[in-house]
Amino acid sequence: FFLYPETWSTFIFLCFIPAIAILFFDSKLFYFSLLLNSLAIVFTFIYIMLFDHGYPYIKQDLIGNVINFIGSQVIISFIFYLTQGRIKKQQLYYEQIQQAERLKTTGQLAAAVAHEIRNPLTVVKGFLQLYQQDARFSEDIKGNFTLLVDELNTAEQVITQFLSIAKPSKETEIETVNIKIILQSVTDLLHSYGLLYDNMIELILVEDCYIAANNIEFKQLLINIIKNAIEASKIGDSVIVSAGRNKDFIEIKVVDFGQGMSEAEIKSLGTPFYSLKSKGTGLGMMICYNIAAKYKGTIDFESTKGEGTTVTIRFPSKNS
Ligand code: ADP
Ligand code: MG
């Protein structure tokens, strides 16, 4: 620029200096070069106007050149803004992939550890159960054994439920699930569980409904949700389970009149180990959400604290 004062095109090179900074994908460098370039141009122009006698094209039309310079800086800023947005997104995406990868390995590790822990637990539990029959131990020691077995059972349950989530998923078969039959068998199964606190399960079925899912997994989902409803119910209350078709969806509603949940509690559902029960594992709902997501179903909660909860399970309907 200084060597060839007559050549106007060298001025363009000056205008585009900040563009180089874009290549480094560094916003600080870009703003710094933009500012420095603007200052340098201002001083250069002042110098040219006051002292230098070259640069006829700048002297002829100073305002036009200044506008050109500003215009070029705006264009460069715009390009920078666009590329920066793109690159930020890509970086985020890349980080997410890495994070998912890391979670996957830790998940597999945790599953392996959980599996290894289960075996010694079973052995310990077996021996405790043996000692419970042993006449050499006094009754109050045996009371402790019961407590120990109980705790081991809880631990086992947590591990079993955890493994059913974290296990590198075996390919489960997609079958046609007959809602009527499944609901019948699940309510029969849970009937005796409900009787523990005098809770009845009422089943309302209108028509034959079918969905595409895995029978065992769908059963697991229903058991978890109906069990929660029974556990939330007060002594003597019923749990109402109904199923029906709603446009292209099969809707199963599980209604209880138990303790209910607040807005915040509903939001926490499905968080691993979130449980308000003294003996809860807090994995039930997480399993349910996983199964529902797998077969494109949804689970919605409507609840009022102290009045009860309505769980709506919605799955795409399948023809026979
Ligand atoms: P767990 O049953 O082992 O506690 P879940 O994941 O099945 O774990 O449930 C998590 C928590 O959600 C429960 O502890 C309970 O507080 C709450 N919950 C779930 N279903 C209901 C319901 N129908 N009524 C009231 N609270 C519920
Ligand atoms: Mg539960």
Coordinates of C-alpha atoms and ligand atoms in Angstrom, one line a residue:
F1 CA 0.0 0.0 0.0
F2 CA 2.8 2.4 0.8
L3 CA 5.0 1.1 -2.0
Y4 CA 2.4 1.7 -4.7
P5 CA 0.4 4.8 -3.7
E6 CA -1.1 5.1 -7.1
T7 CA -2.6 1.6 -7.2
W8 CA -6.1 1.8 -5.7
S9 CA -6.6 -2.0 -5.6
T10 CA -4.1 -2.4 -2.7
F11 CA -6.6 -0.5 -0.6
I12 CA -8.9 -3.6 -1.0
F13 CA -6.3 -5.8 0.7
L14 CA -6.2 -3.5 3.7
C15 CA -10.0 -3.7 3.9
F16 CA -9.9 -7.5 4.1
I17 CA -7.3 -8.0 6.7
P18 CA -9.8 -9.1 9.4
A19 CA -11.0 -11.8 7.1
I20 CA -7.8 -13.7 7.8
A21 CA -8.8 -13.9 11.5
I22 CA -12.0 -15.7 10.5
L23 CA -9.8 -18.6 9.4
F24 CA -8.6 -19.0 13.0
F25 CA -12.1 -19.4 14.3
D26 CA -11.3 -17.1 17.2
S27 CA -13.7 -14.4 18.0
K28 CA -11.3 -12.4 20.1
L29 CA -8.7 -12.3 17.4
F30 CA -11.4 -11.2 14.9
Y31 CA -12.7 -8.3 17.0
F32 CA -9.2 -7.3 17.8
S33 CA -8.1 -7.2 14.1
L34 CA -11.4 -5.5 13.1
L35 CA -10.7 -2.7 15.7
L36 CA -7.1 -2.4 14.9
N37 CA -7.7 -2.3 11.2
S38 CA -10.3 0.5 11.6
L39 CA -8.0 2.5 13.8
A40 CA -5.1 2.0 11.4
I41 CA -7.2 3.1 8.4
V42 CA -8.4 6.2 10.3
F43 CA -4.8 7.2 11.0
T44 CA -3.6 6.3 7.5
F45 CA -6.4 8.4 6.0
I46 CA -5.6 11.3 8.3
Y47 CA -1.9 11.0 7.5
I48 CA -2.6 10.8 3.8
M49 CA -4.9 13.9 3.9
L50 CA -2.5 16.0 5.9
F51 CA 1.0 15.0 4.9
D52 CA 1.3 12.6 2.0
H53 CA 1.0 13.7 -1.6
G54 CA 0.4 10.3 -3.1
Y55 CA -2.9 8.4 -3.1
P56 CA -4.8 10.5 -5.5
Y57 CA -7.8 8.2 -5.5
I58 CA -8.2 8.6 -1.7
K59 CA -7.9 12.3 -1.8
Q60 CA -10.4 12.6 -4.6
D61 CA -13.2 10.9 -2.8
L62 CA -12.4 10.5 0.9
I63 CA -16.1 10.0 1.9
G64 CA -16.6 7.3 -0.7
N65 CA -13.5 5.5 0.4
V66 CA -14.5 5.6 4.0
I67 CA -18.0 4.3 3.2
N68 CA -16.3 1.5 1.1
F69 CA -14.1 0.6 4.0
I70 CA -17.0 0.5 6.5
G71 CA -19.0 -1.5 4.0
S72 CA -16.2 -4.1 3.6
Q73 CA -15.9 -4.4 7.4
V74 CA -19.6 -5.0 7.8
I75 CA -19.6 -7.7 5.1
I76 CA -16.6 -9.4 6.8
S77 CA -18.4 -9.2 10.2
F78 CA -21.5 -10.8 8.6
I79 CA -19.4 -13.6 7.2
F80 CA -17.7 -14.1 10.5
Y81 CA -21.1 -14.2 12.3
L82 CA -22.4 -16.9 10.0
T83 CA -19.4 -19.1 10.1
Q84 CA -19.1 -18.7 13.8
G85 CA -22.7 -19.9 14.3
R86 CA -22.0 -22.9 12.1
I87 CA -18.9 -23.8 13.9
K88 CA -20.3 -23.4 17.4
K89 CA -23.1 -25.8 16.4
Q90 CA -20.6 -28.3 15.0
Q91 CA -18.5 -28.1 18.1
L92 CA -21.5 -28.7 20.3
Y93 CA -22.5 -31.6 18.2
Y94 CA -19.0 -33.0 18.5
E95 CA -19.0 -32.6 22.2
Q96 CA -22.3 -34.3 22.5
I97 CA -21.1 -37.3 20.6
Q98 CA -18.1 -37.5 22.8
Q99 CA -20.2 -37.2 25.9
A100 CA -22.6 -40.0 24.6
E101 CA -19.6 -42.2 23.9
R102 CA -18.3 -41.6 27.4
L103 CA -21.7 -42.3 29.0
K104 CA -22.0 -45.5 27.0
T105 CA -18.7 -46.9 28.3
T106 CA -19.4 -45.9 31.9
G107 CA -22.8 -47.4 31.5
Q108 CA -21.4 -50.6 30.3
L109 CA -18.8 -50.6 33.1
A110 CA -21.5 -49.9 35.7
A111 CA -23.6 -52.8 34.3
A112 CA -20.6 -55.1 34.5
V113 CA -19.9 -54.1 38.1
A114 CA -23.6 -54.4 39.1
H115 CA -23.6 -57.9 37.6
E116 CA -20.5 -58.9 39.5
I117 CA -21.9 -57.6 42.8
R118 CA -25.1 -59.6 42.4
N119 CA -23.4 -63.0 42.7
P120 CA -21.7 -62.5 46.1
L121 CA -25.0 -60.9 47.3
T122 CA -26.8 -64.1 46.4
V123 CA -24.3 -66.2 48.2
V124 CA -24.5 -64.1 51.4
K125 CA -28.3 -64.1 51.2
G126 CA -28.3 -67.9 50.8
F127 CA -26.2 -68.4 53.9
L128 CA -28.3 -65.9 56.0
Q129 CA -31.4 -67.8 55.0
L130 CA -29.7 -71.0 56.1
Y131 CA -28.8 -69.5 59.4
Q132 CA -32.3 -68.4 59.9
Q133 CA -33.3 -72.1 60.2
D134 CA -30.4 -72.8 62.4
A135 CA -31.3 -73.6 66.0
R136 CA -27.9 -72.5 67.3
F137 CA -28.8 -68.9 66.9
S138 CA -31.1 -67.2 69.4
E139 CA -34.3 -65.5 68.3
D140 CA -33.1 -61.9 68.5
I141 CA -30.1 -62.7 66.4
K142 CA -32.4 -64.3 63.9
G143 CA -34.4 -61.0 63.9
N144 CA -31.3 -59.3 62.7
F145 CA -30.9 -61.9 59.9
T146 CA -34.4 -61.0 58.7
L147 CA -33.3 -57.4 58.5
L148 CA -30.1 -58.3 56.7
V149 CA -32.0 -60.4 54.2
D150 CA -34.5 -57.6 53.6
E151 CA -31.7 -55.2 52.9
L152 CA -30.0 -57.6 50.6
N153 CA -33.3 -58.0 48.8
T154 CA -33.5 -54.3 48.3
A155 CA -29.9 -54.2 46.9
E156 CA -30.7 -57.1 44.6
Q157 CA -33.8 -55.4 43.4
V158 CA -31.9 -52.2 42.6
I159 CA -29.3 -54.2 40.7
T160 CA -31.9 -56.2 38.8
Q161 CA -33.8 -53.0 37.8
F162 CA -30.6 -51.2 36.9
L163 CA -29.4 -54.0 34.8
S164 CA -32.6 -54.1 32.9
I165 CA -31.9 -50.5 31.9
A166 CA -28.2 -50.6 31.4
K167 CA -27.8 -54.0 29.8
P168 CA -26.4 -53.7 26.3
S169 CA -29.8 -54.1 24.9
K170 CA -30.5 -57.5 23.5
E171 CA -32.6 -57.2 20.4
T172 CA -36.1 -57.5 21.6
E173 CA -38.7 -58.8 19.2
I174 CA -41.5 -56.5 18.1
E175 CA -44.8 -58.3 18.4
T176 CA -48.4 -57.5 18.2
V177 CA -49.5 -56.9 21.7
N178 CA -53.1 -57.6 22.6
I179 CA -53.8 -54.9 25.2
K180 CA -56.8 -56.8 26.6
I181 CA -54.9 -60.0 27.3
I182 CA -51.9 -58.1 28.7
L183 CA -54.0 -55.9 31.0
Q184 CA -55.9 -59.0 32.2
S185 CA -52.8 -60.8 33.1
V186 CA -51.1 -57.8 34.7
T187 CA -54.1 -57.0 36.8
D188 CA -54.5 -60.6 37.9
L189 CA -50.8 -60.6 38.9
L190 CA -51.1 -57.4 40.9
H191 CA -54.5 -58.3 42.4
S192 CA -53.0 -60.1 45.3
Y193 CA -50.5 -57.2 45.7
G194 CA -53.4 -54.8 46.0
L195 CA -55.2 -56.9 48.5
L196 CA -52.3 -56.3 50.9
Y197 CA -53.8 -52.9 51.7
D198 CA -57.3 -53.7 50.6
N199 CA -56.9 -52.0 47.2
M200 CA -58.9 -53.3 44.3
I201 CA -58.0 -53.0 40.7
E202 CA -60.9 -52.2 38.4
L203 CA -60.4 -53.0 34.8
I204 CA -62.5 -51.3 32.1
L205 CA -62.0 -52.7 28.6
V206 CA -64.2 -51.6 25.7
E207 CA -62.8 -53.1 22.6
D208 CA -59.9 -55.2 21.3
C209 CA -56.8 -53.0 21.0
Y210 CA -53.4 -53.9 19.5
I211 CA -50.1 -52.1 19.5
A212 CA -46.7 -53.0 18.2
A213 CA -44.3 -53.7 21.1
N214 CA -42.7 -56.4 23.0
N215 CA -45.1 -58.3 25.3
I216 CA -42.7 -58.7 28.2
E217 CA -41.5 -55.1 28.1
F218 CA -45.0 -53.8 27.8
K219 CA -46.0 -55.9 30.8
Q220 CA -43.1 -54.5 32.7
L221 CA -44.2 -51.0 31.9
L222 CA -47.8 -51.6 33.1
I223 CA -46.7 -53.4 36.2
N224 CA -44.5 -50.5 37.2
I225 CA -47.2 -47.9 36.7
I226 CA -50.0 -49.9 38.3
K227 CA -47.8 -50.8 41.2
N228 CA -47.0 -47.2 41.8
A229 CA -50.7 -46.4 41.7
I230 CA -51.4 -49.1 44.3
E231 CA -48.5 -47.9 46.5
A232 CA -49.8 -44.3 46.3
S233 CA -53.4 -45.3 47.2
K234 CA -54.9 -45.1 50.7
I235 CA -56.1 -48.2 52.3
G236 CA -59.4 -49.4 50.7
D237 CA -59.2 -47.2 47.6
S238 CA -59.5 -48.7 44.1
V239 CA -57.2 -48.2 41.2
I240 CA -59.0 -47.9 37.9
V241 CA -57.3 -49.1 34.7
S242 CA -59.1 -48.5 31.4
A243 CA -58.0 -48.9 27.8
G244 CA -59.5 -47.7 24.6
R245 CA -58.8 -46.3 21.2
N246 CA -58.4 -42.6 20.5
K247 CA -58.0 -41.9 16.8
D248 CA -54.7 -43.6 15.8
F249 CA -53.7 -44.2 19.4
I250 CA -54.4 -46.7 22.1
E251 CA -54.8 -45.0 25.4
I252 CA -54.5 -46.7 28.7
K253 CA -55.4 -44.8 31.8
V254 CA -54.4 -45.7 35.3
V255 CA -56.3 -43.7 37.8
D256 CA -55.6 -43.7 41.5
F257 CA -57.0 -41.6 44.3
G258 CA -53.9 -41.6 46.5
Q259 CA -51.4 -39.1 47.6
G260 CA -50.8 -37.4 44.2
M261 CA -47.8 -35.4 43.2
S262 CA -46.8 -31.8 42.9
E263 CA -45.7 -30.2 39.6
A264 CA -42.0 -30.5 40.6
E265 CA -42.4 -34.1 41.6
I266 CA -43.9 -35.0 38.2
K267 CA -40.9 -33.3 36.5
S268 CA -38.5 -35.5 38.5
L269 CA -40.2 -38.7 37.4
G270 CA -37.8 -40.9 35.4
T271 CA -34.7 -39.4 37.0
P272 CA -32.7 -42.4 38.1
F273 CA -33.1 -43.2 41.9
Y274 CA -35.7 -40.5 42.4
S275 CA -38.1 -42.1 44.9
L276 CA -40.1 -40.8 47.8
K277 CA -40.6 -44.3 49.2
S278 CA -38.5 -45.6 52.0
K279 CA -38.1 -48.9 50.1
G280 CA -38.3 -47.5 46.6
T281 CA -35.6 -48.0 44.0
G282 CA -36.6 -45.0 41.9
L283 CA -35.9 -46.9 38.8
G284 CA -39.4 -47.9 37.9
M285 CA -40.4 -44.8 36.0
M286 CA -37.1 -44.6 34.2
I287 CA -37.6 -48.1 32.9
C288 CA -41.2 -47.1 31.8
Y289 CA -40.0 -44.1 29.9
N290 CA -37.3 -46.1 28.2
I291 CA -39.8 -48.7 27.0
A292 CA -42.3 -46.1 25.9
A293 CA -39.7 -44.2 23.9
K294 CA -38.5 -47.5 22.2
Y295 CA -42.0 -48.1 20.8
K296 CA -42.9 -44.5 20.1
G297 CA -45.3 -44.3 23.0
T298 CA -45.8 -41.5 25.6
I299 CA -46.6 -41.5 29.3
D300 CA -48.3 -38.4 30.8
F301 CA -49.0 -37.6 34.3
E302 CA -51.9 -35.5 35.7
S303 CA -51.9 -35.2 39.4
T304 CA -53.2 -33.2 42.3
K305 CA -51.5 -33.4 45.6
G306 CA -53.7 -35.3 48.0
E307 CA -56.4 -36.1 45.4
G308 CA -54.8 -38.6 43.1
T309 CA -53.1 -39.2 39.9
T310 CA -54.1 -40.1 36.3
V311 CA -51.4 -41.7 34.2
T312 CA -52.1 -41.8 30.5
I313 CA -50.1 -44.2 28.4
R314 CA -50.4 -43.7 24.7
F315 CA -49.1 -46.0 22.0
P316 CA -49.7 -45.9 18.2
S317 CA -52.5 -48.3 17.4
K318 CA -51.9 -51.4 15.2
N319 CA -54.5 -53.1 13.2
S320 CA -55.0 -56.6 14.7
Ligands
ADP1 P1 -40.2 -46.3 43.1 O1 -41.6 -46.8 42.9 O2 -39.3 -47.4 43.3 O3 -40.2 -45.3 44.2 P2 -40.6 -45.1 40.6 O4 -39.7 -44.6 39.5 O5 -41.6 -46.2 40.2 O6 -39.8 -45.6 41.8 O7 -41.5 -43.9 41.1 C1 -40.8 -42.7 41.5 C2 -41.6 -41.9 42.5 O8 -42.7 -41.3 41.8 C3 -42.3 -42.7 43.6 O9 -41.4 -42.8 44.7 C4 -43.5 -41.8 44.0 O10 -43.1 -40.8 44.9 C5 -43.8 -41.1 42.6 N1 -45.0 -41.7 42.0 C6 -45.0 -42.5 40.9 N2 -46.3 -42.8 40.6 C7 -47.1 -42.2 41.5 C8 -48.5 -42.1 41.7 N3 -49.4 -42.8 40.9 N4 -49.0 -41.3 42.7 C9 -48.1 -40.7 43.5 N5 -46.8 -40.7 43.4 C10 -46.2 -41.4 42.4
MG2 MG -42.3 -47.9 41.3

